[in-house]
Amino acid sequence: MAACTAEALTLPLDTAKVRLQLQKEGNKYRGLLGTMKTIAAEEGPKALWKGLEPGLHRQCLFGGLRIGMYEPVRNLYVGKDHKGEPPLHLKIAAGLTTGALAICIASPTDLVKVRMQSEGRLPPGTPKKYPSAISAYRIIAKEEGVLGLWKGLGPNIARNAIINAAELASYDQIKQSLLATGVFKDNIVTHLVAGLGAGFFAVCIGSPVDVVKSRVMGDRVGRFNGVLDCFVKTAREEGIFAFYKGFIPNFGRLGSWNVACFLTLEQVKKLVTPKDH
């Protein structure tokens, strides 16, 4: 519920981020708001939510698994005899583990989402290849084989394991540190600050693999021969800063996504957790 709510609220930012990352030349898309304005003007406001269907599929699988498994895995790594708060390195290890496991299952939904979001870059009048998410799964499996649905799995595992660890471990740590001061209480303000901090760390650490993931998954003409080839070609042709292309919209997306997700998650947990727990 928390992941799907955050996805629906922030998908326009993600669409803008993907378009900026896939833009190799020219200045059609400029900045977060400028990109959203251009997309809305040329393709209609609904285009900003293109990919919502596979996005929700993704969050039901990936979001549910990575967030739901985080605390059990963290507690498993800590051990039953541990007392006090879990150490940071074990929080990071738990985040890496759940992020990698979850995306191995949910990677096809990520591929379809990127393909549908990138279709708006086609010349005017060109028919859309993927009319819906369900059709996209079928078309990709038919044309590229069933394993084609897991195209880009390598960078996707790297990206999502790293970002998941950065998000969940940093949120956990920031929230713990804020509460330890005695100034902050376990309320919306604390969740908001911790969520923004989690988004910032996730973007700083995960932006390079995020760019490569978007490019490998959006590559339908065979320009890149794998992850390493994409890294090399991007660095050689566009420079090292290309890996931080779309940094501001990426932070806008992940920062707002984390705030929406963790605010919703904390409120839902309070509703479903017994008061004497």
Coordinates of N, CA, C and O in Angstrom, one line a residue, residues 5-130:
T5 N 1.1 3.8 -3.2 CA 0.7 5.2 -3.0 C 1.8 6.2 -3.5 O 1.6 7.1 -4.2
A6 N 3.1 5.9 -3.1 CA 4.2 6.7 -3.4 C 4.4 6.7 -5.0 O 4.7 7.7 -5.6
E7 N 4.2 5.5 -5.6 CA 4.4 5.4 -7.0 C 3.4 6.2 -7.8 O 3.8 7.0 -8.7
A8 N 2.2 6.2 -7.4 CA 1.1 6.9 -8.1 C 1.3 8.4 -7.9 O 1.1 9.2 -8.9
L9 N 1.8 8.9 -6.8 CA 2.0 10.3 -6.5 C 3.2 10.9 -7.3 O 3.1 12.1 -7.6
T10 N 4.2 10.1 -7.4 CA 5.5 10.6 -7.9 C 5.8 10.1 -9.3 O 6.9 10.5 -9.8
L11 N 5.0 9.4 -10.0 CA 5.3 8.9 -11.3 C 5.7 9.9 -12.3 O 6.6 9.7 -13.2
P12 N 5.0 11.1 -12.4 CA 5.4 12.1 -13.3 C 6.9 12.5 -13.2 O 7.5 12.8 -14.2
L13 N 7.4 12.6 -12.0 CA 8.8 12.9 -11.8 C 9.7 11.8 -12.3 O 10.7 12.0 -12.9
D14 N 9.2 10.5 -12.2 CA 10.0 9.4 -12.7 C 10.0 9.4 -14.2 O 11.1 9.1 -14.8
T15 N 8.9 9.7 -14.8 CA 8.8 9.8 -16.3 C 9.8 10.9 -16.8 O 10.5 10.7 -17.8
A16 N 9.8 12.1 -16.1 CA 10.7 13.1 -16.5 C 12.2 12.7 -16.3 O 13.1 12.9 -17.2
K17 N 12.5 11.9 -15.3 CA 13.8 11.4 -15.0 C 14.3 10.5 -16.1 O 15.4 10.6 -16.6
V18 N 13.4 9.6 -16.5 CA 13.8 8.6 -17.5 C 14.0 9.3 -18.9 O 15.0 9.0 -19.6
R19 N 13.2 10.3 -19.2 CA 13.4 11.0 -20.5 C 14.7 11.7 -20.5 O 15.4 11.8 -21.5
L20 N 15.1 12.4 -19.4 CA 16.3 13.1 -19.3 C 17.5 12.1 -19.4 O 18.5 12.4 -20.0
Q21 N 17.4 11.0 -18.7 CA 18.5 10.0 -18.8 C 18.7 9.4 -20.2 O 19.8 9.1 -20.6
L22 N 17.6 9.2 -20.9 CA 17.7 8.7 -22.3 C 18.0 9.7 -23.3 O 18.4 9.3 -24.5
Q23 N 18.0 11.0 -23.0 CA 18.3 12.0 -23.9 C 19.8 12.1 -24.1 O 20.6 12.5 -23.3
K24 N 20.3 11.7 -25.4 CA 21.7 11.7 -25.6 C 22.3 12.9 -26.3 O 23.4 13.2 -26.2
E25 N 21.4 13.7 -27.0 CA 21.8 14.9 -27.6 C 20.7 15.9 -27.7 O 19.5 15.5 -27.6
G26 N 21.0 17.2 -27.9 CA 19.9 18.2 -28.0 C 19.4 18.6 -26.6 O 19.9 18.1 -25.6
N27 N 18.6 19.6 -26.6 CA 18.1 20.2 -25.4 C 16.5 20.2 -25.3 O 16.0 21.2 -24.9
K28 N 15.9 19.2 -25.9 CA 14.5 19.1 -25.9 C 13.9 19.1 -24.5 O 13.0 19.8 -24.1
Y29 N 14.6 18.4 -23.6 CA 14.2 18.3 -22.2 C 15.2 19.0 -21.3 O 16.3 18.7 -21.3
R30 N 14.6 20.0 -20.6 CA 15.5 20.8 -19.7 C 14.9 20.9 -18.3 O 13.9 21.5 -18.1
G31 N 15.6 20.2 -17.4 CA 15.2 20.3 -16.0 C 13.9 19.5 -15.7 O 13.2 19.1 -16.6
L32 N 13.6 19.3 -14.4 CA 12.5 18.5 -14.0 C 11.2 19.1 -14.5 O 10.4 18.4 -15.2
L33 N 10.9 20.3 -14.1 CA 9.6 21.0 -14.4 C 9.5 21.2 -15.9 O 8.4 21.0 -16.5
G34 N 10.6 21.6 -16.6 CA 10.6 21.8 -18.0 C 10.3 20.6 -18.8 O 9.5 20.6 -19.8
T35 N 10.8 19.4 -18.3 CA 10.6 18.2 -19.0 C 9.1 17.8 -18.8 O 8.5 17.3 -19.8
M36 N 8.6 17.9 -17.6 CA 7.2 17.6 -17.4 C 6.3 18.5 -18.2 O 5.3 18.0 -18.8
K37 N 6.6 19.8 -18.4 CA 5.8 20.7 -19.2 C 5.9 20.3 -20.6 O 4.8 20.3 -21.3
T38 N 7.0 19.9 -21.1 CA 7.2 19.5 -22.5 C 6.4 18.3 -22.8 O 5.7 18.2 -23.9
I39 N 6.5 17.3 -22.0 CA 5.7 16.0 -22.1 C 4.2 16.3 -22.1 O 3.5 15.8 -23.0
A40 N 3.8 17.1 -21.2 CA 2.3 17.4 -21.1 C 1.8 18.1 -22.3 O 0.7 17.9 -22.8
A41 N 2.6 19.1 -22.8 CA 2.2 19.9 -24.0 C 2.2 19.1 -25.3 O 1.3 19.2 -26.1
E42 N 3.2 18.2 -25.4 CA 3.3 17.4 -26.7 C 2.5 16.1 -26.7 O 2.0 15.7 -27.8
E43 N 2.4 15.5 -25.5 CA 1.7 14.2 -25.5 C 0.4 14.2 -24.6 O -0.2 13.1 -24.6
G44 N 0.2 15.3 -24.0 CA -1.0 15.3 -23.1 C -0.6 15.0 -21.7 O 0.4 14.2 -21.4
P45 N -1.3 15.5 -20.7 CA -1.0 15.3 -19.2 C -1.0 13.8 -18.9 O -0.2 13.4 -18.0
K46 N -1.8 13.0 -19.5 CA -1.8 11.5 -19.2 C -0.5 10.9 -19.4 O -0.2 9.8 -18.8
A47 N 0.3 11.4 -20.4 CA 1.6 10.8 -20.7 C 2.6 10.8 -19.5 O 3.5 10.0 -19.4
L48 N 2.3 11.8 -18.5 CA 3.2 11.8 -17.4 C 3.0 10.6 -16.5 O 3.8 10.3 -15.7
W49 N 1.8 10.0 -16.6 CA 1.6 8.8 -15.8 C 1.7 7.5 -16.7 O 1.2 6.5 -16.3
K50 N 2.4 7.6 -17.8 CA 2.6 6.5 -18.7 C 3.5 5.5 -18.0 O 4.5 5.9 -17.4
G51 N 3.1 4.3 -17.9 CA 3.9 3.3 -17.2 C 3.3 3.1 -15.8 O 3.9 2.4 -15.0
L52 N 2.2 3.7 -15.4 CA 1.6 3.5 -14.1 C 1.2 2.1 -13.8 O 1.5 1.6 -12.7
E53 N 0.6 1.4 -14.8 CA 0.2 0.1 -14.7 C 1.4 -0.9 -14.3 O 1.3 -1.5 -13.3
P54 N 2.4 -0.9 -15.1 CA 3.6 -1.8 -14.7 C 4.3 -1.2 -13.5 O 4.9 -2.0 -12.7
G55 N 4.2 0.1 -13.2 CA 4.7 0.7 -12.0 C 4.1 0.1 -10.8 O 4.8 -0.2 -9.8
L56 N 2.8 0.0 -10.8 CA 2.0 -0.6 -9.7 C 2.3 -2.1 -9.6 O 2.4 -2.6 -8.4
H57 N 2.4 -2.7 -10.7 CA 2.8 -4.1 -10.7 C 4.1 -4.3 -10.0 O 4.3 -5.2 -9.1
R58 N 5.1 -3.4 -10.3 CA 6.4 -3.5 -9.8 C 6.4 -3.2 -8.3 O 7.0 -3.9 -7.5
Q59 N 5.6 -2.2 -7.8 CA 5.6 -1.9 -6.4 C 4.9 -3.0 -5.6 O 5.3 -3.3 -4.4
C60 N 3.9 -3.6 -6.1 CA 3.3 -4.7 -5.4 C 4.2 -5.9 -5.2 O 4.3 -6.4 -4.1
L61 N 5.1 -6.2 -6.2 CA 6.1 -7.2 -6.0 C 7.3 -6.7 -5.3 O 7.7 -7.2 -4.2
F62 N 8.0 -5.8 -6.0 CA 9.3 -5.3 -5.5 C 9.2 -4.5 -4.2 O 9.9 -4.8 -3.2
G63 N 8.3 -3.6 -4.1 CA 8.1 -2.8 -2.9 C 7.7 -3.6 -1.7 O 8.2 -3.5 -0.6
G64 N 6.7 -4.5 -2.0 CA 6.2 -5.3 -0.9 C 7.3 -6.3 -0.4 O 7.4 -6.4 0.8
L65 N 8.1 -6.8 -1.3 CA 9.1 -7.8 -0.9 C 10.3 -7.1 -0.2 O 10.7 -7.6 0.9
R66 N 10.8 -6.0 -0.8 CA 12.0 -5.4 -0.2 C 11.7 -4.8 1.1 O 12.6 -4.8 2.0
I67 N 10.6 -4.1 1.3 CA 10.3 -3.5 2.5 C 9.8 -4.5 3.5 O 10.2 -4.4 4.7
G68 N 8.9 -5.4 3.1 CA 8.4 -6.4 4.0 C 9.4 -7.3 4.6 O 9.3 -7.8 5.7
M69 N 10.5 -7.7 3.8 CA 11.5 -8.6 4.2 C 12.6 -7.9 5.0 O 13.4 -8.6 5.6
Y70 N 12.7 -6.6 4.9 CA 13.8 -5.9 5.5 C 14.0 -6.2 7.0 O 15.1 -6.6 7.4
E71 N 13.0 -5.9 7.8 CA 13.2 -6.1 9.3 C 13.4 -7.6 9.6 O 14.3 -7.8 10.5
P72 N 12.7 -8.6 9.1 CA 13.1 -10.0 9.4 C 14.5 -10.4 9.0 O 15.2 -11.0 9.8
V73 N 15.0 -9.9 7.8 CA 16.3 -10.2 7.4 C 17.3 -9.5 8.3 O 18.4 -10.1 8.7
R74 N 17.1 -8.2 8.6 CA 18.0 -7.5 9.5 C 18.1 -8.2 10.8 O 19.2 -8.3 11.4
N75 N 16.9 -8.6 11.4 CA 16.9 -9.3 12.7 C 17.6 -10.6 12.6 O 18.3 -11.1 13.6
L76 N 17.5 -11.3 11.4 CA 18.2 -12.6 11.2 C 19.7 -12.3 11.3 O 20.5 -13.1 11.9
Y77 N 20.2 -11.3 10.6 CA 21.6 -11.0 10.6 C 22.2 -10.6 12.0 O 23.3 -10.9 12.3
V78 N 21.3 -9.9 12.7 CA 21.7 -9.4 14.0 C 21.8 -10.6 15.0 O 22.7 -10.6 15.8
G79 N 20.9 -11.5 14.9 CA 20.9 -12.6 15.8 C 19.9 -12.4 17.0 O 19.7 -11.3 17.4
K80 N 19.4 -13.5 17.6 CA 18.5 -13.4 18.6 C 19.0 -12.8 19.9 O 18.3 -12.2 20.7
D81 N 20.3 -13.0 20.2 CA 20.9 -12.6 21.4 C 21.4 -11.1 21.4 O 21.8 -10.6 22.5
H82 N 21.2 -10.4 20.3 CA 21.7 -9.0 20.2 C 20.7 -8.1 21.0 O 19.5 -8.3 21.0
K83 N 21.3 -7.2 21.7 CA 20.5 -6.2 22.5 C 20.8 -4.8 22.0 O 21.9 -4.5 21.6
G84 N 19.8 -4.0 22.0 CA 19.9 -2.6 21.5 C 19.6 -2.5 20.0 O 19.2 -3.4 19.4
E85 N 20.0 -1.3 19.5 CA 19.7 -1.1 18.1 C 20.7 -1.9 17.2 O 21.9 -2.0 17.5
P86 N 20.2 -2.4 16.0 CA 21.1 -3.1 15.1 C 22.2 -2.2 14.6 O 21.9 -1.0 14.3
P87 N 23.5 -2.6 14.4 CA 24.5 -1.8 13.8 C 24.2 -1.4 12.4 O 23.6 -2.2 11.6
L88 N 24.8 -0.3 11.9 CA 24.5 0.2 10.6 C 24.9 -0.8 9.5 O 24.2 -1.0 8.5
H89 N 26.1 -1.5 9.6 CA 26.5 -2.3 8.6 C 25.6 -3.5 8.3 O 25.5 -4.0 7.2
L90 N 24.9 -4.0 9.4 CA 23.9 -5.0 9.2 C 22.6 -4.5 8.6 O 21.9 -5.3 7.9
K91 N 22.3 -3.3 8.9 CA 21.2 -2.7 8.2 C 21.4 -2.6 6.7 O 20.5 -2.8 5.9
I92 N 22.7 -2.2 6.3 CA 23.0 -2.1 4.9 C 23.0 -3.5 4.3 O 22.5 -3.6 3.2
A93 N 23.5 -4.5 5.0 CA 23.5 -5.8 4.4 C 22.1 -6.3 4.2 O 21.8 -7.0 3.2
A94 N 21.2 -6.0 5.1 CA 19.8 -6.4 5.0 C 19.2 -5.7 3.8 O 18.4 -6.4 3.0
G95 N 19.5 -4.5 3.6 CA 18.9 -3.7 2.5 C 19.4 -4.2 1.1 O 18.7 -4.4 0.2
L96 N 20.7 -4.6 1.1 CA 21.3 -5.1 -0.1 C 20.7 -6.5 -0.5 O 20.3 -6.8 -1.6
T97 N 20.5 -7.3 0.5 CA 19.9 -8.6 0.3 C 18.4 -8.6 -0.2 O 18.1 -9.2 -1.2
T98 N 17.6 -7.8 0.5 CA 16.2 -7.8 0.2 C 16.0 -7.0 -1.2 O 15.1 -7.4 -2.0
G99 N 16.8 -6.0 -1.5 CA 16.7 -5.3 -2.7 C 17.1 -6.3 -3.9 O 16.4 -6.3 -4.9
A100 N 18.1 -7.0 -3.7 CA 18.6 -8.0 -4.8 C 17.5 -9.1 -5.0 O 17.2 -9.4 -6.2
L101 N 17.1 -9.7 -3.9 CA 16.1 -10.8 -4.0 C 14.8 -10.3 -4.7 O 14.2 -11.0 -5.5
A102 N 14.3 -9.1 -4.2 CA 13.0 -8.6 -4.7 C 13.1 -8.3 -6.2 O 12.1 -8.6 -6.9
I103 N 14.1 -7.7 -6.7 CA 14.2 -7.3 -8.1 C 14.4 -8.5 -9.0 O 14.0 -8.4 -10.2
C104 N 15.0 -9.6 -8.5 CA 15.1 -10.8 -9.3 C 13.7 -11.3 -9.7 O 13.5 -11.8 -10.8
I105 N 12.7 -11.1 -8.9 CA 11.4 -11.5 -9.2 C 10.6 -10.4 -10.0 O 9.9 -10.7 -10.9
A106 N 10.9 -9.1 -9.6 CA 10.1 -8.0 -10.2 C 10.7 -7.4 -11.4 O 10.1 -6.4 -12.0
S107 N 11.9 -7.8 -11.9 CA 12.6 -7.1 -13.0 C 11.7 -7.0 -14.3 O 11.8 -5.9 -14.9
P108 N 10.9 -7.9 -14.7 CA 10.1 -7.7 -15.9 C 9.2 -6.5 -15.8 O 8.9 -5.8 -16.8
T109 N 8.6 -6.2 -14.6 CA 7.8 -5.1 -14.4 C 8.5 -3.8 -14.6 O 8.0 -2.8 -15.2
D110 N 9.8 -3.8 -14.2 CA 10.7 -2.6 -14.4 C 11.0 -2.4 -15.9 O 11.0 -1.3 -16.4
L111 N 11.2 -3.5 -16.6 CA 11.5 -3.4 -18.0 C 10.4 -2.8 -18.8 O 10.5 -1.9 -19.6
V112 N 9.2 -3.3 -18.5 CA 8.0 -2.8 -19.2 C 7.7 -1.4 -18.9 O 7.3 -0.6 -19.8
K113 N 7.9 -1.0 -17.6 CA 7.7 0.4 -17.2 C 8.6 1.3 -18.0 O 8.2 2.4 -18.5
V114 N 9.9 1.0 -18.1 CA 10.9 1.8 -18.8 C 10.5 1.9 -20.3 O 10.6 3.0 -20.9
R115 N 10.2 0.7 -20.9 CA 9.8 0.7 -22.3 C 8.6 1.6 -22.6 O 8.6 2.3 -23.6
M116 N 7.6 1.5 -21.8 CA 6.4 2.3 -22.0 C 6.7 3.8 -21.8 O 6.1 4.7 -22.5
Q117 N 7.5 4.1 -20.8 CA 7.8 5.6 -20.5 C 8.7 6.1 -21.7 O 8.5 7.3 -22.0
S118 N 9.5 5.3 -22.3 CA 10.4 5.8 -23.3 C 9.7 5.9 -24.7 O 10.2 6.5 -25.6
E119 N 8.5 5.4 -24.8 CA 7.8 5.4 -26.1 C 7.4 6.8 -26.5 O 7.2 7.1 -27.7
G120 N 7.3 7.7 -25.6 CA 6.9 9.1 -25.9 C 8.0 9.8 -26.7 O 7.8 10.9 -27.3
R121 N 9.2 9.2 -26.8 CA 10.3 9.8 -27.5 C 10.2 9.5 -29.0 O 11.0 9.9 -29.8
L122 N 9.3 8.6 -29.4 CA 9.2 8.2 -30.8 C 8.7 9.4 -31.7 O 8.0 10.3 -31.2
P123 N 9.0 9.5 -33.0 CA 8.5 10.6 -33.8 C 7.0 10.7 -33.9 O 6.3 9.6 -33.7
P124 N 6.4 11.9 -34.0 CA 5.0 12.0 -34.0 C 4.4 11.2 -35.1 O 4.9 11.1 -36.2
G125 N 3.3 10.6 -34.8 CA 2.6 9.7 -35.8 C 3.0 8.3 -35.8 O 2.3 7.4 -36.4
T126 N 4.1 8.0 -35.1 CA 4.6 6.6 -35.0 C 3.7 5.8 -34.0 O 3.5 6.3 -32.9
P127 N 3.1 4.7 -34.5 CA 2.2 3.9 -33.6 C 3.0 3.4 -32.3 O 4.1 3.0 -32.5
K128 N 2.3 3.4 -31.2 CA 2.9 2.8 -30.0 C 3.0 1.3 -30.1 O 2.1 0.6 -30.5
K129 N 4.1 0.8 -29.7 CA 4.4 -0.6 -29.8 C 3.7 -1.4 -28.6 O 3.2 -2.5 -28.8
Y130 N 3.6 -0.7 -27.5 CA 3.0 -1.3 -26.3 C 1.8 -0.6 -25.9 O 1.8 0.4 -25.2

